[in-house]
Tab-separated table of C-alpha atoms in Angstrom:
chain	number	residue	atom	x	y	z
A	15	MET	CA	-68.666	-9.017	-24.332
A	16	LYS	CA	-66.427	-5.933	-23.114
A	17	TRP	CA	-66.395	-7.536	-19.638
A	18	LEU	CA	-65.469	-11.006	-21.010
A	19	ASN	CA	-62.628	-9.078	-23.149
A	20	PHE	CA	-61.339	-7.469	-19.965
A	21	MET	CA	-61.226	-10.613	-17.738
A	22	VAL	CA	-59.267	-12.358	-20.653
A	23	ALA	CA	-56.804	-9.692	-20.780
A	24	ALA	CA	-56.432	-9.349	-17.008
A	25	PHE	CA	-55.990	-13.338	-16.804
A	26	LEU	CA	-53.348	-13.235	-19.655
A	27	GLY	CA	-51.666	-10.300	-17.754
A	28	PHE	CA	-51.608	-12.128	-14.530
A	29	SER	CA	-50.123	-15.426	-16.109
A	30	MET	CA	-47.475	-13.332	-17.688
A	31	ILE	CA	-46.444	-11.857	-14.409
A	32	GLY	CA	-45.750	-15.315	-13.116
A	33	THR	CA	-42.771	-16.189	-15.190
A	34	ALA	CA	-39.861	-14.171	-16.461
A	35	HIS	CA	-38.280	-14.062	-19.877
A	36	ALA	CA	-34.449	-13.988	-20.219
A	37	GLY	CA	-32.945	-10.587	-21.378
A	38	PRO	CA	-29.953	-9.956	-23.506
A	39	VAL	CA	-27.473	-10.011	-20.590
A	40	LEU	CA	-29.028	-13.116	-18.957
A	41	ASP	CA	-28.938	-14.883	-22.193
A	42	ALA	CA	-25.061	-13.957	-22.459
A	43	ILE	CA	-24.359	-15.090	-19.098
A	44	HIS	CA	-25.971	-18.394	-19.620
A	45	LYS	CA	-24.067	-18.755	-23.064
A	46	ARG	CA	-20.647	-18.236	-21.618
A	47	ASP	CA	-21.393	-19.886	-18.363
A	48	ALA	CA	-19.914	-16.835	-16.348
A	49	VAL	CA	-21.095	-13.657	-14.831
A	50	ARG	CA	-18.758	-10.896	-15.720
A	51	CYS	CA	-18.159	-8.549	-12.733
A	52	GLY	CA	-16.359	-5.135	-12.535
A	53	VAL	CA	-14.661	-4.560	-9.107
A	54	SER	CA	-12.079	-2.061	-7.875
A	55	SER	CA	-8.432	-2.756	-7.994
A	56	GLY	CA	-8.043	-3.171	-4.472
A	57	VAL	CA	-9.997	-1.757	-1.489
A	58	ALA	CA	-9.739	-3.815	1.709
A	59	GLY	CA	-13.248	-5.520	2.553
A	60	PHE	CA	-14.810	-4.826	-0.637
A	61	SER	CA	-12.883	-6.328	-3.592
A	62	ALA	CA	-9.353	-7.215	-3.301
A	63	LEU	CA	-7.122	-9.707	-5.051
A	64	GLY	CA	-5.341	-12.087	-2.484
A	65	ALA	CA	-2.042	-13.481	-2.671
A	66	ASP	CA	-3.573	-16.756	-3.664
A	67	GLY	CA	-5.102	-15.162	-6.852
A	68	LEU	CA	-8.552	-15.249	-5.545
A	69	TRP	CA	-10.804	-12.148	-5.171
A	70	ARG	CA	-12.563	-11.366	-1.782
A	71	GLY	CA	-14.670	-8.752	-0.475
A	72	LEU	CA	-18.182	-7.591	0.221
A	73	ASP	CA	-18.585	-6.631	-3.522
A	74	VAL	CA	-17.003	-9.692	-4.684
A	75	SER	CA	-19.356	-11.873	-2.609
A	76	VAL	CA	-22.284	-10.161	-4.376
A	77	CYS	CA	-21.320	-11.167	-7.643
A	78	ARG	CA	-20.773	-14.886	-6.414
A	79	ALA	CA	-23.987	-14.816	-5.214
A	80	VAL	CA	-25.570	-13.789	-8.481
A	81	ALA	CA	-23.496	-16.398	-10.171
A	82	ALA	CA	-24.888	-19.085	-7.511
A	83	ALA	CA	-28.356	-18.054	-8.229
A	84	VAL	CA	-28.239	-17.854	-12.082
A	85	LEU	CA	-25.551	-20.626	-12.816
A	86	GLY	CA	-25.416	-22.691	-9.734
A	87	ASN	CA	-22.118	-22.118	-8.929
A	88	ALA	CA	-20.597	-19.038	-7.141
A	89	GLN	CA	-17.144	-19.559	-8.768
A	90	LYS	CA	-18.320	-18.910	-12.429
A	91	VAL	CA	-17.409	-15.226	-12.160
A	92	GLU	CA	-14.920	-13.332	-14.224
A	93	PHE	CA	-13.742	-10.375	-12.304
A	94	THR	CA	-12.387	-7.178	-14.162
A	95	PRO	CA	-10.526	-4.393	-11.934
A	96	LEU	CA	-11.597	-0.889	-12.858
A	97	SER	CA	-10.706	2.498	-11.860
A	98	SER	CA	-13.235	5.094	-10.848
A	99	GLN	CA	-12.961	6.619	-14.381
A	100	GLN	CA	-13.300	3.292	-16.196
A	101	ARG	CA	-16.151	1.689	-14.155
A	102	PHE	CA	-19.320	3.189	-15.920
A	103	ALA	CA	-17.685	3.139	-19.310
A	104	ALA	CA	-16.978	-0.598	-18.827
A	105	LEU	CA	-20.809	-1.144	-17.763
A	106	GLN	CA	-22.171	1.070	-20.713
A	107	ALA	CA	-19.912	-0.714	-23.410
A	108	GLY	CA	-21.258	-4.179	-22.004
A	109	GLN	CA	-17.794	-5.255	-21.016
A	110	ILE	CA	-19.144	-6.216	-17.479
A	111	ASP	CA	-22.513	-7.582	-16.489
A	112	ILE	CA	-22.374	-5.959	-13.035
A	113	LEU	CA	-20.653	-3.205	-11.446
A	114	SER	CA	-20.027	-4.187	-7.939
A	115	ARG	CA	-17.151	-1.768	-6.880
A	116	ASN	CA	-17.955	0.435	-3.716
A	117	THR	CA	-19.790	2.951	-5.904
A	118	THR	CA	-22.173	5.603	-4.316
A	119	TRP	CA	-25.783	5.464	-5.598
A	120	THR	CA	-26.482	9.079	-6.659
A	121	LEU	CA	-29.375	10.588	-8.636
A	122	SER	CA	-27.047	11.774	-11.596
A	123	ARG	CA	-25.567	8.327	-11.849
A	124	ASP	CA	-28.839	6.264	-11.481
A	125	ALA	CA	-30.901	8.817	-14.095
A	126	GLY	CA	-27.917	10.099	-16.372
A	127	LEU	CA	-25.615	7.088	-17.117
A	128	ASN	CA	-28.127	4.619	-18.381
A	129	VAL	CA	-27.443	2.441	-15.415
A	130	HIS	CA	-29.937	0.950	-12.814
A	131	PHE	CA	-28.594	0.613	-9.132
A	132	THR	CA	-30.152	-2.585	-7.689
A	133	ALA	CA	-29.875	-2.281	-3.843
A	134	ILE	CA	-27.755	-0.975	-1.075
A	135	THR	CA	-25.119	-3.343	0.140
A	136	TYR	CA	-23.249	-0.928	2.521
A	137	PHE	CA	-24.220	2.398	4.145
A	138	ASP	CA	-20.985	4.586	4.165
A	139	GLY	CA	-19.842	8.259	4.647
A	140	GLN	CA	-16.786	10.189	4.056
A	141	GLY	CA	-14.309	11.102	6.407
A	142	ILE	CA	-10.662	12.248	6.798
A	143	LEU	CA	-7.393	10.278	7.789
A	144	MET	CA	-4.509	11.879	9.507
A	145	PRO	CA	-1.091	11.042	11.047
A	146	THR	CA	-1.709	10.619	14.781
A	147	HIS	CA	1.656	12.744	15.689
A	148	PHE	CA	-0.261	15.991	14.384
A	149	GLY	CA	-2.428	15.733	17.386
A	150	VAL	CA	-5.647	16.961	15.247
A	151	LYS	CA	-8.695	16.021	16.900
A	152	SER	CA	-11.205	17.515	14.434
A	153	ALA	CA	-11.489	18.416	10.892
A	154	LYS	CA	-12.270	21.931	11.676
A	155	GLU	CA	-8.490	21.944	12.616
A	156	LEU	CA	-7.478	21.705	9.170
A	157	ASN	CA	-6.791	25.186	8.024
A	158	GLY	CA	-3.835	25.321	5.944
A	159	ALA	CA	-3.572	21.556	5.402
A	160	GLU	CA	-3.269	19.894	1.937
A	161	ILE	CA	-5.602	16.747	1.734
A	162	CYS	CA	-5.164	14.038	-0.842
A	163	VAL	CA	-8.432	12.910	-2.705
A	164	GLN	CA	-9.315	11.005	-5.877
A	165	SER	CA	-10.687	12.914	-8.707
A	166	GLY	CA	-13.757	11.435	-10.556
A	167	THR	CA	-15.485	10.247	-7.545
A	168	THR	CA	-18.105	11.800	-5.059
A	169	ASN	CA	-15.313	12.012	-2.717
A	170	GLU	CA	-13.856	15.172	-4.776
A	171	LYS	CA	-17.115	17.085	-4.400
A	172	ASN	CA	-18.218	16.165	-1.068
A	173	LEU	CA	-14.690	17.308	0.299
A	174	SER	CA	-15.021	20.674	-1.486
A	175	THR	CA	-18.333	21.282	-0.485
A	176	TYR	CA	-17.659	20.378	3.320
A	177	LEU	CA	-14.470	22.653	3.720
A	178	GLY	CA	-16.495	25.491	2.057
A	179	MET	CA	-19.555	25.250	4.174
A	180	GLN	CA	-17.286	24.632	7.434
A	181	GLY	CA	-15.145	27.695	6.220
A	182	ILE	CA	-12.062	25.442	6.413
A	183	LYS	CA	-9.166	27.068	4.515
A	184	ALA	CA	-7.630	23.739	3.502
A	185	LYS	CA	-6.346	22.644	-0.197
A	186	ALA	CA	-7.536	19.472	-2.074
A	187	ILE	CA	-4.625	17.899	-3.844
A	188	VAL	CA	-6.218	15.753	-6.376
A	189	TYR	CA	-4.999	12.553	-8.117
A	190	ASP	CA	-6.499	10.357	-10.797
A	191	ASN	CA	-6.876	6.959	-8.932
A	192	PHE	CA	-7.371	5.849	-5.414
A	193	GLU	CA	-3.897	4.114	-5.186
A	194	ALA	CA	-2.020	7.273	-6.387
A	195	ALA	CA	-4.216	9.247	-3.807
A	196	TYR	CA	-3.355	7.215	-0.713
A	197	LYS	CA	0.141	6.414	-1.720
A	198	ALA	CA	0.716	10.360	-1.856
A	199	PHE	CA	-0.722	10.604	1.563
A	200	PHE	CA	1.443	7.984	3.241
A	201	SER	CA	4.501	9.262	1.572
A	202	GLY	CA	3.912	12.629	3.218
A	203	ARG	CA	2.897	14.685	0.205
A	204	CYS	CA	-0.558	15.659	1.933
A	205	GLN	CA	-1.143	15.953	5.734
A	206	ALA	CA	-4.552	14.195	5.154
A	207	PHE	CA	-6.473	11.837	3.045
A	208	SER	CA	-10.070	11.689	2.441
A	209	THR	CA	-12.482	8.917	1.164
A	210	ASP	CA	-15.041	6.743	2.508
A	211	VAL	CA	-14.614	5.855	6.076
A	212	SER	CA	-14.530	2.110	5.457
A	213	ALA	CA	-11.844	2.554	3.135
A	214	LEU	CA	-9.939	4.815	5.531
A	215	ILE	CA	-10.126	2.214	8.288
A	216	GLY	CA	-8.929	-0.444	5.732
A	217	LEU	CA	-5.839	1.774	4.757
A	218	LYS	CA	-5.358	2.455	8.599
A	219	SER	CA	-5.205	-1.284	9.394
A	220	SER	CA	-3.104	-2.141	6.420
A	221	GLN	CA	-0.034	0.094	7.835
A	222	SER	CA	1.852	-3.116	9.253
A	223	GLY	CA	2.814	-2.683	12.828
A	224	LYS	CA	1.718	0.884	13.049
A	225	PRO	CA	-1.810	1.158	12.666
A	226	ASP	CA	-2.273	3.640	15.556
A	227	ALA	CA	0.010	5.917	13.798
A	228	TYR	CA	-2.998	7.139	11.926
A	229	THR	CA	-6.490	8.720	13.022
A	230	VAL	CA	-9.674	8.728	11.390
A	231	LEU	CA	-11.259	12.127	12.590
A	232	PRO	CA	-14.508	11.868	14.228
A	233	GLU	CA	-16.640	13.849	11.468
A	234	VAL	CA	-18.490	12.001	8.744
A	235	PHE	CA	-19.591	14.492	6.226
A	236	SER	CA	-21.650	12.584	3.483
A	237	LYS	CA	-24.203	9.832	2.596
A	238	GLU	CA	-22.450	7.244	0.678
A	239	PRO	CA	-25.022	4.441	-0.144
A	240	LEU	CA	-22.961	1.600	-1.869
A	241	GLY	CA	-24.347	-0.828	-4.008
A	242	PRO	CA	-24.054	-2.660	-7.294
A	243	ALA	CA	-25.437	-1.409	-10.726
A	244	VAL	CA	-26.570	-2.862	-14.056
A	245	LEU	CA	-27.021	-1.439	-17.543
A	246	ARG	CA	-30.627	-0.584	-18.362
A	247	GLY	CA	-32.587	-2.691	-20.792
A	248	ASP	CA	-32.525	-6.054	-19.047
A	249	ASP	CA	-35.299	-5.652	-16.412
A	250	GLU	CA	-35.104	-9.613	-15.761
A	251	PHE	CA	-31.323	-9.347	-14.855
A	252	PHE	CA	-31.879	-6.039	-12.805
A	253	ALA	CA	-34.549	-7.891	-10.826
A	254	ILE	CA	-32.073	-10.823	-10.242
A	255	VAL	CA	-29.389	-8.884	-8.887
A	256	LYS	CA	-31.788	-6.812	-6.640
A	257	TRP	CA	-33.518	-9.853	-5.213
A	258	VAL	CA	-30.028	-11.693	-4.682
A	259	VAL	CA	-29.001	-8.830	-2.339
A	260	PHE	CA	-32.422	-8.870	-0.688
A	261	ALA	CA	-32.278	-12.847	-0.190
A	262	MET	CA	-28.879	-12.416	1.543
A	263	ILE	CA	-30.249	-9.795	3.931
A	264	GLU	CA	-33.477	-11.720	4.465
A	265	ALA	CA	-31.519	-15.034	5.376
A	266	GLU	CA	-29.713	-13.133	8.213
A	267	GLU	CA	-32.975	-11.815	9.342
A	268	LEU	CA	-34.422	-15.306	9.431
A	269	GLY	CA	-31.182	-16.609	10.965
A	270	VAL	CA	-30.291	-19.047	7.943
A	271	GLY	CA	-26.585	-19.429	7.225
A	272	GLN	CA	-24.050	-21.571	5.941
A	273	ALA	CA	-23.795	-23.236	9.296
A	274	ASN	CA	-27.276	-24.486	9.441
A	275	ILE	CA	-28.565	-24.438	5.896
A	276	GLU	CA	-28.996	-28.160	6.008
A	277	GLN	CA	-30.937	-28.170	9.167
A	278	ALA	CA	-33.084	-24.993	7.903
A	279	LEU	CA	-34.095	-27.143	4.898
A	280	HIS	CA	-36.351	-29.184	7.203
A	281	SER	CA	-37.482	-26.303	9.136
A	282	LYS	CA	-41.162	-26.331	10.454
A	283	ASN	CA	-41.099	-22.403	10.230
A	284	PRO	CA	-43.570	-21.427	7.271
A	285	ALA	CA	-41.312	-18.456	6.585
A	286	VAL	CA	-38.295	-20.438	6.418
A	287	GLN	CA	-39.796	-23.130	4.149
A	288	ARG	CA	-41.352	-20.417	1.934
A	289	PHE	CA	-37.912	-18.622	1.709
A	290	LEU	CA	-35.966	-21.737	0.880
A	291	GLY	CA	-38.347	-22.967	-1.821
A	292	GLY	CA	-39.960	-25.800	0.033
A	293	ALA	CA	-43.465	-24.290	0.304
A	294	GLU	CA	-43.450	-21.704	-2.685
A	295	ASN	CA	-41.341	-21.445	-5.884
A	296	LEU	CA	-39.919	-18.047	-5.429
A	297	GLY	CA	-37.560	-18.692	-8.332
A	298	LYS	CA	-40.267	-18.762	-11.132
A	299	PRO	CA	-41.076	-14.896	-11.218
A	300	LEU	CA	-37.197	-14.334	-11.516
A	301	GLY	CA	-36.610	-17.271	-14.170
A	302	LEU	CA	-34.266	-18.963	-11.571
A	303	PRO	CA	-34.558	-22.489	-10.094
A	304	GLN	CA	-36.557	-23.152	-7.267
A	305	ASP	CA	-33.428	-23.746	-4.983
A	306	TRP	CA	-31.709	-20.460	-5.961
A	307	VAL	CA	-31.715	-19.145	-2.369
A	308	VAL	CA	-30.256	-22.304	-0.981
A	309	LYS	CA	-27.379	-22.002	-3.442
A	310	ILE	CA	-26.459	-18.577	-2.468
A	311	ILE	CA	-26.272	-19.514	1.313
A	312	GLN	CA	-24.761	-22.728	0.819
A	313	GLN	CA	-21.902	-21.078	-1.490
A	314	VAL	CA	-21.837	-17.585	-0.241
A	315	GLY	CA	-23.655	-17.084	3.019
A	316	ASN	CA	-26.004	-14.519	4.379
A	317	TYR	CA	-25.321	-10.857	4.553
A	318	GLY	CA	-24.137	-10.999	8.293
A	319	GLU	CA	-21.871	-13.718	7.450
A	320	VAL	CA	-20.422	-11.958	4.419
A	321	PHE	CA	-19.959	-8.783	6.301
A	322	ASP	CA	-18.310	-10.437	9.250
A	323	ALA	CA	-15.838	-12.251	7.162
A	324	ASN	CA	-14.841	-9.174	4.941
A	325	LEU	CA	-15.487	-6.174	7.104
A	326	GLY	CA	-16.417	-7.077	10.504
A	327	LYS	CA	-15.279	-9.235	13.643
A	328	GLN	CA	-13.533	-11.895	11.441
A	329	SER	CA	-11.606	-9.527	9.189
A	330	PRO	CA	-8.574	-7.575	9.930
A	331	LEU	CA	-10.768	-4.425	9.798
A	332	LYS	CA	-13.019	-5.192	12.614
A	333	LEU	CA	-15.848	-2.783	11.632
A	334	GLU	CA	-18.798	-2.441	13.714
A	335	ARG	CA	-22.104	-3.049	11.988
A	336	GLY	CA	-23.474	0.464	12.717
A	337	LEU	CA	-26.041	1.467	10.006
A	338	ASN	CA	-25.309	-1.821	8.315
A	339	ALA	CA	-27.056	-3.884	11.053
A	340	LEU	CA	-30.469	-5.478	10.374
A	341	TRP	CA	-33.419	-3.078	11.085
A	342	THR	CA	-34.249	-5.407	13.788
A	343	GLN	CA	-30.984	-4.592	15.578
A	344	GLY	CA	-31.176	-0.879	15.001
A	345	GLY	CA	-29.518	-0.556	11.669
A	346	LEU	CA	-31.001	0.212	8.076
A	347	MET	CA	-30.555	-3.274	6.497
A	348	TYR	CA	-34.060	-4.069	5.419
A	349	ALA	CA	-35.306	-6.513	2.722
A	350	PRO	CA	-38.608	-6.060	1.027
A	351	PRO	CA	-40.934	-9.277	1.690
A	352	LEU	CA	-39.851	-12.332	-0.081
A	353	ARG	CA	-43.122	-13.794	-1.198
């Protein structure tokens, strides 16, 4: 009898695994028919409001991909620009569903702020930007310099740690927000500016007509794995955001993108058939429609397409993929098996 009870319990447990039940965040998204996304107030390539009133960037695309998967429409996103000081409070207060705002995944944030980081969407590192005319070739030449940096970020602590470890007698000048910090630098208040290298390249390229007037020094002195975070307490939504990112990465690896999605739907490749929902319903465990991956690719694109459009060769930044290349191409981008 005990064996029979065990088998029944095991069967029921297995059956429950196959179907997701909507949690509070997911329920609210369906009721309002929109995903609320917290983004930066303007970081080139990640999240910035264009002159046409549209938000664009890698972080923006992640939110649009979630909306495509959950609501079937990538445009059903409400964007809220947030400062570094505001971002976690907004998520904790339930003002946003996803924080997708060039935010570094750290232990203290993941374990101490009642949030879950879902996946890494960009591997970055901190560096230093300087006017080229100073002739500085290395951060080790910065003795006596004043360096602008934003407060309330990993950048402030990283800079202090790096300067101390290298014995560099430079002074950090702290500003409350990103815009104030970089404007102080460009106005000459500081001799250097420090933040993530991707943002430094964006700022450098934004100097119309004189991008060569500024140089990003070669030293990269931190690990900055950036990615979206969600509030704890809704495991279903946590899983969805995580696997949406993984699906975008897997799509690139399989060679499936916006340009060929229609042909891919008729592919004879078993892996592609399974991935796109033709041979297996991968949406069921997530509580999503069977074509959730197709919606993402059709409306947003795969990871490589999103990277190229916002940060890479098709963008003003022209960033190399580097660590953000697929693992098959020497990078770190790797999705767990979608099966």
